[in-house]
Tab-separated table of C-alpha atoms and ligand atoms in Angstrom:
chain	number	residue	atom	x	y	z
A	1	VAL	CA	3.745	13.360	4.740
A	2	GLN	CA	6.619	10.927	5.149
A	3	LEU	CA	8.016	12.038	1.773
A	4	ALA	CA	7.675	15.714	2.776
A	5	LYS	CA	9.475	15.054	6.064
A	6	MET	CA	12.311	13.309	4.188
A	7	VAL	CA	12.666	16.231	1.807
A	8	LEU	CA	12.955	18.627	4.708
A	9	GLU	CA	15.473	16.398	6.446
A	10	ARG	CA	17.654	16.471	3.341
A	11	ASN	CA	17.169	20.186	2.559
A	12	ASP	CA	15.274	22.432	4.949
A	13	SER	CA	15.197	25.347	2.535
A	14	PHE	CA	12.115	23.893	0.805
A	15	LEU	CA	8.681	25.156	1.761
A	16	ILE	CA	6.144	22.350	1.489
A	17	THR	CA	2.427	22.737	1.065
A	18	MET	CA	0.125	19.745	0.946
A	19	LEU	CA	-3.213	20.027	-0.775
A	20	ALA	CA	-5.830	17.608	0.516
A	21	ILE	CA	-8.905	16.573	-1.452
A	22	HIS	CA	-11.910	15.498	0.566
A	23	ASN	CA	-12.568	11.778	0.346
A	24	PRO	CA	-16.367	11.509	0.479
A	25	PHE	CA	-16.223	8.017	2.063
A	26	SER	CA	-13.661	8.384	4.809
A	27	GLY	CA	-14.871	10.931	7.308
A	28	SER	CA	-13.915	14.521	7.856
A	29	ILE	CA	-10.964	15.906	5.972
A	30	SER	CA	-10.697	18.802	8.402
A	31	LYS	CA	-10.154	16.491	11.343
A	32	ASN	CA	-7.358	14.663	9.501
A	33	THR	CA	-5.570	17.694	8.133
A	34	LYS	CA	-5.869	19.573	11.447
A	35	SER	CA	-4.360	16.673	13.323
A	36	LEU	CA	-1.574	16.290	10.746
A	37	ALA	CA	-0.918	20.017	10.807
A	38	SER	CA	-0.611	19.992	14.596
A	39	ILE	CA	1.998	17.215	14.447
A	40	HIS	CA	3.930	18.386	11.416
A	41	THR	CA	4.147	22.128	11.979
A	42	GLU	CA	6.871	22.538	9.340
A	43	ILE	CA	4.407	21.502	6.584
A	44	ARG	CA	1.467	23.647	5.469
A	45	PHE	CA	-1.831	21.841	4.835
A	46	ILE	CA	-4.588	23.278	2.647
A	47	GLU	CA	-7.987	21.644	2.249
A	48	ILE	CA	-9.542	21.856	-1.202
A	49	PRO	CA	-13.185	22.998	-0.749
A	50	GLU	CA	-15.731	20.204	-0.627
A	51	THR	CA	-17.881	21.176	-3.590
A	52	ILE	CA	-17.597	18.206	-5.925
A	53	PRO	CA	-20.313	15.538	-5.621
A	54	ALA	CA	-19.174	12.060	-4.485
A	55	PRO	CA	-18.747	9.353	-7.144
A	56	PRO	CA	-22.096	7.573	-7.644
A	57	PRO	CA	-22.347	4.140	-5.973
A	58	GLU	CA	-22.999	2.417	-9.334
A	59	ALA	CA	-19.735	3.805	-10.767
A	60	LEU	CA	-17.823	2.764	-7.643
A	61	ALA	CA	-19.246	-0.709	-7.840
A	62	VAL	CA	-18.135	-1.143	-11.468
A	63	GLY	CA	-14.683	0.362	-11.056
A	64	PRO	CA	-13.438	2.111	-7.920
A	65	ALA	CA	-10.216	3.363	-9.526
A	66	SER	CA	-11.990	4.871	-12.508
A	67	ALA	CA	-14.762	6.371	-10.328
A	68	TYR	CA	-12.221	7.974	-7.999
A	69	THR	CA	-10.212	9.162	-10.993
A	70	SER	CA	-13.243	11.040	-12.427
A	71	TYR	CA	-13.919	12.521	-8.998
A	72	ILE	CA	-10.279	13.666	-8.691
A	73	ASN	CA	-10.239	14.985	-12.251
A	74	ASP	CA	-13.286	17.142	-11.445
A	75	HIS	CA	-11.077	18.999	-8.938
A	76	LYS	CA	-8.736	20.356	-11.617
A	77	THR	CA	-9.998	23.962	-11.546
A	78	LEU	CA	-10.192	24.037	-7.766
A	79	VAL	CA	-6.624	22.713	-7.489
A	80	LYS	CA	-5.339	25.199	-10.037
A	81	ASP	CA	-7.028	28.127	-8.264
A	82	THR	CA	-5.653	26.938	-4.915
A	83	ILE	CA	-2.118	26.755	-6.275
A	84	VAL	CA	-2.373	30.232	-7.802
A	85	ASN	CA	-4.168	31.995	-4.942
A	86	GLN	CA	-2.882	30.193	-1.900
A	87	VAL	CA	0.558	28.885	-2.857
A	88	MET	CA	2.000	31.150	-5.576
A	89	ALA	CA	0.472	34.313	-4.140
A	90	HIS	CA	1.483	33.290	-0.606
A	91	ASN	CA	5.139	32.838	-1.435
A	92	PRO	CA	7.217	34.606	-4.048
A	93	ALA	CA	9.691	31.690	-4.409
A	94	PRO	CA	9.126	29.651	-7.591
A	95	ILE	CA	7.467	26.274	-7.240
A	96	ALA	CA	10.076	23.519	-7.602
A	97	SER	CA	7.481	20.897	-8.401
A	98	VAL	CA	3.846	19.948	-8.096
A	99	VAL	CA	4.094	16.430	-6.685
A	100	VAL	CA	1.025	14.337	-7.480
A	101	ASP	CA	-0.309	11.043	-6.158
A	102	MET	CA	-0.456	8.163	-8.676
A	103	PHE	CA	-4.225	8.720	-9.147
A	104	CYS	CA	-3.920	12.501	-9.446
A	105	THR	CA	-2.350	12.616	-12.899
A	106	ALA	CA	-4.870	15.286	-13.994
A	107	PHE	CA	-2.818	17.772	-11.990
A	108	ILE	CA	0.238	17.118	-14.215
A	109	ASP	CA	-1.777	19.195	-16.741
A	110	VAL	CA	-2.384	21.864	-14.103
A	111	ALA	CA	1.367	22.132	-13.482
A	112	LYS	CA	1.986	22.414	-17.214
A	113	GLU	CA	-0.615	25.158	-17.534
A	114	LEU	CA	1.127	27.050	-14.733
A	115	GLY	CA	4.578	26.507	-16.286
A	116	VAL	CA	5.955	24.504	-13.375
A	117	ALA	CA	7.435	20.997	-13.135
A	118	SER	CA	5.500	18.015	-11.831
A	119	HIS	CA	6.534	14.708	-10.274
A	120	VAL	CA	4.458	11.627	-9.612
A	121	PHE	CA	4.811	10.139	-6.138
A	122	TYR	CA	4.191	6.454	-6.682
A	123	THR	CA	3.266	4.778	-3.410
A	124	SER	CA	3.171	1.244	-4.738
A	125	ASP	CA	6.001	-0.926	-6.133
A	126	ALA	CA	8.177	-0.474	-9.197
A	127	ALA	CA	6.691	-3.619	-10.730
A	128	PHE	CA	3.172	-2.237	-10.680
A	129	LEU	CA	4.405	1.113	-12.003
A	130	ALA	CA	5.967	-0.746	-14.906
A	131	MET	CA	2.717	-2.694	-15.265
A	132	MET	CA	0.716	0.524	-15.677
A	133	LEU	CA	3.119	1.702	-18.359
A	134	TYR	CA	2.819	-1.715	-20.034
A	135	LEU	CA	-0.986	-1.385	-20.051
A	136	SER	CA	-0.687	1.979	-21.818
A	137	ASP	CA	1.645	0.332	-24.409
A	138	ARG	CA	-0.912	-2.414	-25.017
A	139	GLU	CA	-3.665	0.161	-25.517
A	140	ASP	CA	-1.494	2.231	-27.832
A	141	MET	CA	-0.712	-0.837	-29.936
A	142	GLY	CA	-4.378	-1.755	-30.100
A	143	GLU	CA	-3.852	-5.042	-28.225
A	144	PRO	CA	-6.927	-6.608	-26.605
A	145	LYS	CA	-7.627	-6.452	-22.898
A	146	PHE	CA	-6.898	-9.455	-20.672
A	147	SER	CA	-9.130	-12.474	-21.066
A	148	PRO	CA	-9.565	-15.607	-18.890
A	149	THR	CA	-8.736	-17.863	-21.883
A	150	ASP	CA	-5.354	-16.186	-22.525
A	151	PRO	CA	-2.157	-18.088	-21.793
A	152	ASP	CA	-0.070	-16.577	-18.972
A	153	TYR	CA	1.304	-13.178	-19.921
A	154	ILE	CA	4.940	-12.383	-20.505
A	155	ILE	CA	5.232	-8.921	-18.933
A	156	PRO	CA	8.637	-7.261	-18.822
A	157	CYS	CA	8.463	-6.231	-15.148
A	158	TYR	CA	7.806	-9.741	-13.821
A	159	SER	CA	10.343	-12.516	-14.247
A	160	ASN	CA	7.661	-15.234	-14.261
A	161	PRO	CA	4.697	-15.449	-16.644
A	162	VAL	CA	1.657	-13.812	-15.028
A	163	PRO	CA	-1.655	-15.752	-14.912
A	164	TYR	CA	-4.978	-13.972	-15.512
A	165	ARG	CA	-6.202	-14.982	-12.025
A	166	VAL	CA	-3.689	-12.678	-10.312
A	167	LEU	CA	-4.864	-9.662	-12.323
A	168	PRO	CA	-8.391	-9.225	-10.893
A	169	LEU	CA	-7.869	-5.479	-10.693
A	170	LEU	CA	-7.672	-5.383	-14.485
A	171	HIS	CA	-10.497	-7.748	-15.345
A	172	THR	CA	-12.987	-4.973	-16.053
A	173	ASP	CA	-12.541	-2.662	-19.054
A	174	VAL	CA	-13.059	0.543	-17.068
A	175	GLU	CA	-10.347	-0.322	-14.527
A	176	TYR	CA	-7.917	-1.554	-17.200
A	177	GLU	CA	-8.402	1.688	-19.156
A	178	SER	CA	-8.119	3.810	-16.028
A	179	PHE	CA	-4.746	2.322	-15.053
A	180	ALA	CA	-3.516	2.505	-18.656
A	181	ASN	CA	-4.503	6.182	-18.846
A	182	HIS	CA	-2.664	7.046	-15.642
A	183	GLY	CA	0.354	5.086	-16.934
A	184	ARG	CA	0.306	7.106	-20.185
A	185	LYS	CA	0.057	10.364	-18.212
A	186	PHE	CA	3.077	9.528	-16.038
A	187	LYS	CA	5.235	10.058	-19.149
A	188	TYR	CA	4.340	13.764	-19.192
A	189	SER	CA	5.668	14.423	-15.706
A	190	ASN	CA	9.274	15.475	-14.984
A	191	GLY	CA	10.042	12.452	-12.847
A	192	ILE	CA	8.494	9.540	-10.967
A	193	ILE	CA	9.373	9.134	-7.268
A	194	VAL	CA	8.867	5.521	-6.227
A	195	ASN	CA	8.604	4.214	-2.660
A	196	THR	CA	10.825	1.237	-3.268
A	197	PHE	CA	14.518	0.475	-3.247
A	198	SER	CA	16.253	-0.746	-6.378
A	199	GLU	CA	17.795	-3.831	-4.752
A	200	ALA	CA	14.376	-5.191	-3.742
A	201	GLU	CA	12.907	-5.171	-7.206
A	202	SER	CA	15.931	-5.364	-9.498
A	203	HIS	CA	14.037	-7.074	-12.337
A	204	ALA	CA	11.225	-4.497	-12.419
A	205	VAL	CA	13.669	-1.630	-11.998
A	206	SER	CA	15.679	-2.935	-15.025
A	207	ALA	CA	12.463	-3.128	-17.030
A	208	LEU	CA	11.810	0.536	-16.239
A	209	LEU	CA	15.372	1.563	-17.039
A	210	ALA	CA	15.112	-0.205	-20.409
A	211	ARG	CA	12.428	2.261	-21.508
A	212	ASP	CA	13.451	5.460	-23.267
A	213	ASP	CA	9.997	7.075	-23.239
A	214	ILE	CA	9.618	7.825	-19.534
A	215	PRO	CA	10.965	10.565	-17.276
A	216	PRO	CA	13.660	9.831	-14.676
A	217	ILE	CA	12.693	7.363	-11.986
A	218	PHE	CA	13.752	8.043	-8.404
A	219	ASN	CA	13.603	4.958	-6.190
A	220	VAL	CA	13.841	6.642	-2.810
A	221	GLY	CA	12.304	4.075	-0.437
A	222	PRO	CA	11.532	2.533	1.798
A	223	LEU	CA	9.826	5.583	3.285
A	224	ILE	CA	8.454	4.206	6.543
A	225	ASP	CA	6.884	6.045	9.416
A	226	HIS	CA	8.670	4.116	12.190
A	227	LYS	CA	6.697	5.892	14.862
A	228	GLY	CA	3.308	4.844	13.363
A	229	LYS	CA	-0.006	6.590	14.097
A	230	SER	CA	0.025	8.435	17.420
A	231	LEU	CA	-2.444	6.680	19.704
A	232	SER	CA	-4.371	7.978	22.654
A	233	GLY	CA	-6.943	6.777	25.188
A	234	SER	CA	-7.990	3.133	24.936
A	235	ASP	CA	-5.932	2.658	21.741
A	236	ALA	CA	-2.743	3.594	23.618
A	237	VAL	CA	-3.670	1.226	26.471
A	238	LYS	CA	-4.243	-1.591	23.953
A	239	ARG	CA	-0.880	-0.814	22.304
A	240	ASP	CA	0.922	-1.232	25.624
A	241	GLU	CA	-0.979	-4.436	26.288
A	242	ILE	CA	0.021	-5.861	22.878
A	243	LEU	CA	3.698	-5.006	23.279
A	244	LYS	CA	3.769	-6.409	26.786
A	245	TRP	CA	2.159	-9.630	25.551
A	246	LEU	CA	4.782	-9.863	22.778
A	247	ASP	CA	7.549	-9.377	25.331
A	248	ASP	CA	6.388	-12.591	27.017
A	249	GLN	CA	6.466	-14.717	23.826
A	250	PRO	CA	9.489	-16.664	22.542
A	251	GLU	CA	11.555	-15.190	19.709
A	252	LYS	CA	10.000	-15.477	16.195
A	253	SER	CA	7.104	-17.550	17.536
A	254	VAL	CA	4.132	-15.294	16.758
A	255	VAL	CA	2.200	-15.088	13.495
A	256	PHE	CA	0.874	-11.553	13.013
A	257	LEU	CA	-2.237	-11.068	10.847
A	258	CYS	CA	-3.184	-7.597	9.602
A	259	PHE	CA	-4.841	-6.460	6.388
A	260	GLY	CA	-4.235	-2.733	6.040
A	261	SER	CA	-6.588	0.196	6.421
A	262	GLY	CA	-9.363	-1.290	4.279
A	263	GLY	CA	-8.891	-4.975	4.873
A	264	GLY	CA	-11.480	-7.023	6.731
A	265	PHE	CA	-13.656	-10.061	6.232
A	266	ASP	CA	-17.235	-11.158	6.646
A	267	GLU	CA	-18.170	-13.216	9.674
A	268	ALA	CA	-17.988	-16.625	7.970
A	269	GLN	CA	-14.440	-15.968	6.774
A	270	LEU	CA	-13.366	-14.590	10.186
A	271	LYS	CA	-14.643	-17.846	11.817
A	272	GLU	CA	-12.688	-19.907	9.302
A	273	ILE	CA	-9.477	-17.949	10.000
A	274	ALA	CA	-9.948	-18.646	13.704
A	275	ILE	CA	-10.286	-22.382	13.029
A	276	GLY	CA	-7.223	-22.380	10.715
A	277	LEU	CA	-5.109	-20.535	13.284
A	278	GLU	CA	-6.116	-22.746	16.177
A	279	ARG	CA	-5.349	-25.904	14.204
A	280	SER	CA	-1.897	-24.614	13.274
A	281	GLY	CA	-0.995	-24.639	16.969
A	282	HIS	CA	1.152	-21.513	16.515
A	283	ARG	CA	0.967	-18.342	18.546
A	284	PHE	CA	-0.861	-15.460	16.858
A	285	LEU	CA	-1.624	-11.773	17.105
A	286	TRP	CA	-4.598	-10.956	14.907
A	287	SER	CA	-5.852	-7.510	13.908
A	288	LEU	CA	-9.432	-8.621	13.348
A	289	ARG	CA	-11.871	-6.397	11.515
A	290	LEU	CA	-15.070	-6.587	9.511
A	291	LYS	CA	-14.880	-5.703	5.834
A	292	PRO	CA	-16.070	-2.244	4.793
A	293	SER	CA	-19.602	-2.012	3.417
A	294	LYS	CA	-21.763	0.444	1.499
A	295	GLY	CA	-19.114	2.623	-0.072
A	296	LYS	CA	-16.995	2.847	3.118
A	297	LEU	CA	-13.238	2.499	2.690
A	298	GLN	CA	-12.110	1.555	6.162
A	299	ALA	CA	-12.647	-1.842	7.670
A	300	SER	CA	-14.737	-1.546	10.816
A	301	PHE	CA	-13.982	-2.498	14.402
A	302	PHE	CA	-16.364	-4.328	16.653
A	303	ASP	CA	-16.480	-4.733	20.384
A	304	ASN	CA	-17.300	-8.322	21.131
A	305	TYR	CA	-15.093	-10.867	19.335
A	306	GLY	CA	-16.873	-13.707	21.133
A	307	GLU	CA	-20.065	-12.951	19.180
A	308	ILE	CA	-18.614	-13.955	15.843
A	309	LEU	CA	-15.738	-16.373	16.588
A	310	PRO	CA	-16.254	-20.138	16.998
A	311	GLN	CA	-17.602	-21.152	20.399
A	312	GLY	CA	-14.890	-21.529	22.995
A	313	PHE	CA	-12.158	-20.195	20.680
A	314	LEU	CA	-11.242	-17.287	22.947
A	315	GLU	CA	-10.952	-19.510	26.012
A	316	ARG	CA	-9.006	-22.284	24.212
A	317	THR	CA	-6.481	-19.883	22.679
A	318	LYS	CA	-6.107	-17.446	25.557
A	319	ASN	CA	-2.526	-18.538	26.239
A	320	ILE	CA	-1.304	-18.476	22.637
A	321	GLY	CA	-3.301	-15.761	20.943
A	322	MET	CA	-4.160	-12.098	21.156
A	323	LEU	CA	-6.781	-10.125	19.213
A	324	CYS	CA	-6.894	-6.410	18.472
A	325	GLY	CA	-8.587	-3.855	16.198
A	326	TRP	CA	-6.182	-1.244	14.793
A	327	ALA	CA	-2.697	-2.672	15.374
A	328	PRO	CA	0.450	-0.651	16.050
A	329	GLN	CA	1.827	-2.500	13.027
A	330	VAL	CA	5.297	-1.025	12.744
A	331	GLU	CA	6.051	-1.651	16.401
A	332	ILE	CA	4.716	-5.185	16.130
A	333	LEU	CA	6.791	-6.014	13.056
A	334	ALA	CA	9.830	-4.580	14.828
A	335	HIS	CA	9.323	-6.904	17.798
A	336	LYS	CA	11.582	-9.932	18.091
A	337	ALA	CA	8.686	-12.270	18.985
A	338	VAL	CA	7.111	-11.890	15.542
A	339	GLY	CA	8.020	-14.712	13.141
A	340	ALA	CA	5.625	-14.296	10.198
A	341	PHE	CA	3.120	-11.814	8.814
A	342	VAL	CA	-0.163	-12.783	7.119
A	343	SER	CA	-0.645	-9.668	4.985
A	344	HIS	CA	-2.901	-8.269	2.284
A	345	CYS	CA	0.371	-7.206	0.616
A	346	GLY	CA	-0.415	-3.482	0.534
A	347	TRP	CA	2.887	-1.948	-0.445
A	348	ASN	CA	3.489	-0.064	2.808
A	349	SER	CA	2.928	-3.221	4.840
A	350	THR	CA	5.222	-5.095	2.494
A	351	LEU	CA	8.027	-2.532	2.913
A	352	GLU	CA	7.564	-2.537	6.703
A	353	ALA	CA	7.836	-6.343	6.766
A	354	LEU	CA	10.918	-6.270	4.492
A	355	TRP	CA	12.556	-3.642	6.664
A	356	TYR	CA	12.072	-5.674	9.826
A	357	ALA	CA	12.926	-8.985	8.114
A	358	VAL	CA	9.543	-10.579	8.777
A	359	PRO	CA	8.617	-13.128	6.036
A	360	ILE	CA	5.152	-12.719	4.547
A	361	ILE	CA	2.224	-15.104	4.026
A	362	THR	CA	0.119	-13.635	1.223
A	363	TRP	CA	-3.566	-12.908	1.409
A	364	PRO	CA	-4.263	-10.127	-1.122
A	365	LEU	CA	-7.771	-8.670	-1.085
A	366	TYR	CA	-8.201	-5.885	-3.660
A	367	GLY	CA	-6.347	-3.275	-5.702
A	368	GLU	CA	-2.875	-4.162	-6.945
A	369	GLN	CA	-2.323	-6.413	-3.891
A	370	HIS	CA	-2.562	-9.633	-5.949
A	371	MET	CA	0.263	-8.492	-8.195
A	372	ASN	CA	2.350	-7.460	-5.191
A	373	ALA	CA	1.741	-10.915	-3.721
A	374	PHE	CA	2.620	-12.591	-7.017
A	375	GLN	CA	5.901	-10.740	-7.207
A	376	LEU	CA	6.758	-11.573	-3.578
A	377	VAL	CA	6.011	-15.304	-3.961
A	378	LYS	CA	7.070	-16.098	-7.499
A	379	ASP	CA	9.673	-13.534	-8.487
A	380	LEU	CA	11.335	-12.569	-5.207
A	381	GLY	CA	10.989	-15.703	-3.036
A	382	LEU	CA	10.067	-13.556	-0.058
A	383	ALA	CA	6.660	-14.969	0.779
A	384	VAL	CA	4.594	-18.135	1.178
A	385	GLU	CA	1.351	-18.240	-0.767
A	386	LEU	CA	-1.795	-18.576	1.308
A	387	THR	CA	-3.814	-17.304	-1.644
A	388	LEU	CA	-2.916	-15.208	-4.685
A	389	ASP	CA	-6.379	-14.817	-6.211
A	390	PHE	CA	-8.873	-14.266	-3.371
A	391	ARG	CA	-11.369	-11.541	-4.243
A	392	ARG	CA	-13.056	-9.853	-1.365
A	393	ASP	CA	-15.821	-8.500	-3.627
A	394	CYS	CA	-16.684	-11.972	-4.908
A	395	PRO	CA	-19.357	-13.568	-2.671
A	396	THR	CA	-18.267	-17.142	-3.483
A	397	ASP	CA	-14.590	-16.611	-2.654
A	398	PHE	CA	-13.775	-18.251	0.627
A	399	VAL	CA	-10.471	-19.563	2.036
A	400	LYS	CA	-10.863	-22.797	3.965
A	401	ALA	CA	-9.320	-23.355	7.391
A	402	GLU	CA	-7.007	-26.099	6.087
A	403	VAL	CA	-5.405	-23.690	3.597
A	404	ILE	CA	-4.721	-21.217	6.403
A	405	THR	CA	-3.290	-23.931	8.675
A	406	LYS	CA	-1.066	-25.238	5.890
A	407	ALA	CA	0.356	-21.824	4.956
A	408	VAL	CA	1.055	-20.946	8.604
A	409	LYS	CA	2.703	-24.298	9.322
A	410	THR	CA	4.784	-24.151	6.105
A	411	MET	CA	6.178	-20.762	7.034
A	412	MET	CA	6.665	-21.388	10.747
A	413	GLU	CA	8.064	-24.903	10.403
A	414	GLN	CA	9.881	-24.912	7.058
A	415	GLY	CA	10.389	-21.223	6.351
A	416	GLY	CA	14.131	-21.038	7.048
A	417	LYS	CA	15.069	-20.150	3.460
A	418	LEU	CA	12.477	-17.379	3.305
A	419	ARG	CA	13.564	-16.068	6.689
A	420	ASN	CA	17.174	-15.822	5.461
A	421	LYS	CA	16.037	-14.057	2.300
A	422	ALA	CA	13.988	-11.628	4.359
A	423	LYS	CA	17.015	-10.917	6.510
A	424	GLU	CA	19.200	-10.228	3.458
A	425	THR	CA	16.530	-7.937	1.994
A	426	SER	CA	16.201	-6.104	5.262
A	427	GLU	CA	19.955	-5.466	5.319
A	428	MET	CA	19.784	-4.173	1.733
A	429	ALA	CA	16.915	-1.842	2.660
A	430	LYS	CA	18.851	-0.393	5.559
A	431	LYS	CA	21.908	0.153	3.358
A	432	ALA	CA	19.846	1.764	0.621
A	433	VAL	CA	18.714	4.693	2.774
A	434	VAL	CA	22.004	5.672	4.416
A	435	GLU	CA	24.622	7.939	2.868
A	436	GLY	CA	25.976	6.371	-0.311
A	437	GLY	CA	23.057	3.888	-0.567
A	438	SER	CA	20.942	3.659	-3.746
A	439	SER	CA	17.840	5.389	-2.326
A	440	TYR	CA	19.932	8.057	-0.572
A	441	VAL	CA	21.647	8.891	-3.873
A	442	ALA	CA	18.340	8.871	-5.771
A	443	PHE	CA	16.853	11.280	-3.218
A	444	GLY	CA	19.853	13.560	-3.694
A	445	ASN	CA	19.344	13.464	-7.477
A	446	LEU	CA	15.694	14.353	-7.016
A	447	ILE	CA	16.532	17.328	-4.825
A	448	ASP	CA	19.182	18.484	-7.321
A	449	GLN	CA	16.611	18.313	-10.084
A	450	TRP	CA	14.195	20.395	-7.992
A	451	LEU	CA	16.830	22.982	-7.134
A	452	GLY	CA	17.629	23.518	-10.807
A	453	SER	CA	14.122	22.620	-11.896
A	454	LYS	CA	12.779	23.664	-15.247
A	455	PRO	CA	9.368	22.510	-16.545
B	501	LIG	O1	-4.219	-2.127	11.957
B	501	LIG	C1	-3.447	-1.499	11.225
B	501	LIG	C2	-3.593	-1.449	9.816
B	501	LIG	C3	-2.682	-0.738	9.093
B	501	LIG	N1	-1.664	-0.062	9.673
B	501	LIG	C4	-0.691	0.743	8.876
B	501	LIG	O2	-1.360	1.262	7.763
B	501	LIG	C5	-0.582	1.197	6.596
B	501	LIG	C6	-1.298	0.363	5.540
B	501	LIG	O3	-0.715	0.575	4.300
B	501	LIG	P1	-0.689	-0.526	3.131
B	501	LIG	O4	-0.090	-1.767	3.603
B	501	LIG	O5	-0.071	0.088	1.922
B	501	LIG	O6	-2.192	-0.886	2.915
B	501	LIG	P2	-3.479	-0.034	2.445
B	501	LIG	O7	-3.864	0.886	3.521
B	501	LIG	O8	-4.454	-1.057	2.078
B	501	LIG	O9	-2.942	0.766	1.158
B	501	LIG	C7	-3.469	1.130	-0.114
B	501	LIG	O10	-2.366	1.835	-0.743
B	501	LIG	C8	-1.194	1.040	-1.020
B	501	LIG	C9	-0.167	1.949	-1.698
B	501	LIG	O11	0.096	3.068	-0.930
B	501	LIG	C10	-1.511	-0.121	-1.922
B	501	LIG	O12	-0.365	-0.941	-2.078
B	501	LIG	C11	-2.663	-0.926	-1.300
B	501	LIG	O13	-3.044	-1.972	-2.211
B	501	LIG	C12	-3.860	-0.023	-1.042
B	501	LIG	O14	-4.928	-0.768	-0.442
B	501	LIG	C13	0.756	0.577	6.987
B	501	LIG	O15	1.676	1.615	7.198
B	501	LIG	C14	0.434	-0.129	8.319
B	501	LIG	O16	1.538	-0.175	9.185
B	501	LIG	C15	-1.511	-0.123	11.029
B	501	LIG	O17	-0.582	0.481	11.575
B	501	LIG	N2	-2.405	-0.834	11.765
């Protein structure tokens, strides 16, 4: 939606239709699309009928990316019919492009069948995009998959050798193959739009530019929704309470902890985080949630923090800490009281932190987050490592309180260099998106390609 809004801001002659596939594990699609449609009246939303069975739990357990990919691929005919009957028939203007999510590469074929162009919208970083292309190269050259006994890998998009332990996403064959297949498919699109800015990831961007077998890359980010989710009722009351609490804290004194839409922990780990935070002695604002279970995607909220946190914790920390469920993250990161961000390193959270010059403490949980964290700590010097190889799905993985205390104290007490680097990167981000900046120019090139677009 943010990308669509940006397109319309740059050229309001485009008509934008968004096709939404039902996600069988995240509630009603109608509710979401209806609420989006009521806010963004300039964009048309169409729901793809819910006729495809959900991925089986066994497949999801072995490889969520590959299971979701098969589920998405099964929508090919429905998506094609929708484009023909509800987009092409609805409007006589030619389609400039079918823009697909990074997991929806099957619809690049649909666009080809319909004789229209397609673009991938890549919502993670340039380094992981280059990584997916690298996986497809390895497959094509018949190289073996990653193995725990391998020496660290020399991968063109990372400036430091990459250890096996930070690649948990690619430890299983099905996931490795799934990401390699998507990477291979990207090459058949007419362009790849990346939510990054070239100055942030210059090494990875150079690795992409060095390839002659991929379509043009448009680094148009950071695309950030600075308003955040619109809140109502008790959520809105909590938002005001949080911002008021931050107003009363000294500048750069608060550590903010938040782990994205799907990030949460079991009770034992939540207790340990509490102990680690308390021992650090620093102020904190903690978006505290339980990890998703049984096929659910979203971390869940709970009402009574006292039930699971160490005895007396709430009372002892009442003057230095605040807890919440869903956090108004963008507004929090923008607040001058926030001095560090313990993050799962999801790419949107990373961009938001970079934009607001908040240095990151890394706690990746799943997906490509470990590789994002690796890049931030080792290649870019923008983050302190709390952990780089924690696996939420591994029952024995547990981060001890002392590790949490140490990472928080390191950042808050010796993090000057990182803070300066974050400030420099924030300035670069802000320059990139204004007229003449790298992302602004890339967006213009993308729109020019669409206006003269040929498949
Ligand atoms: O309490 C919360 C939690 C999240 N957010 C917002 O939700 C978004 C979260 O996005 P992101 O940081 O990218 O995390 P995920 O939701 O986990 O994103 C998924 O998609 C990303 C790419 O789009 C990947 O980088 C991640 O690994 C993958 O988990 C951000 O805009 C946050 O500001 C809030 O406002 N409040």
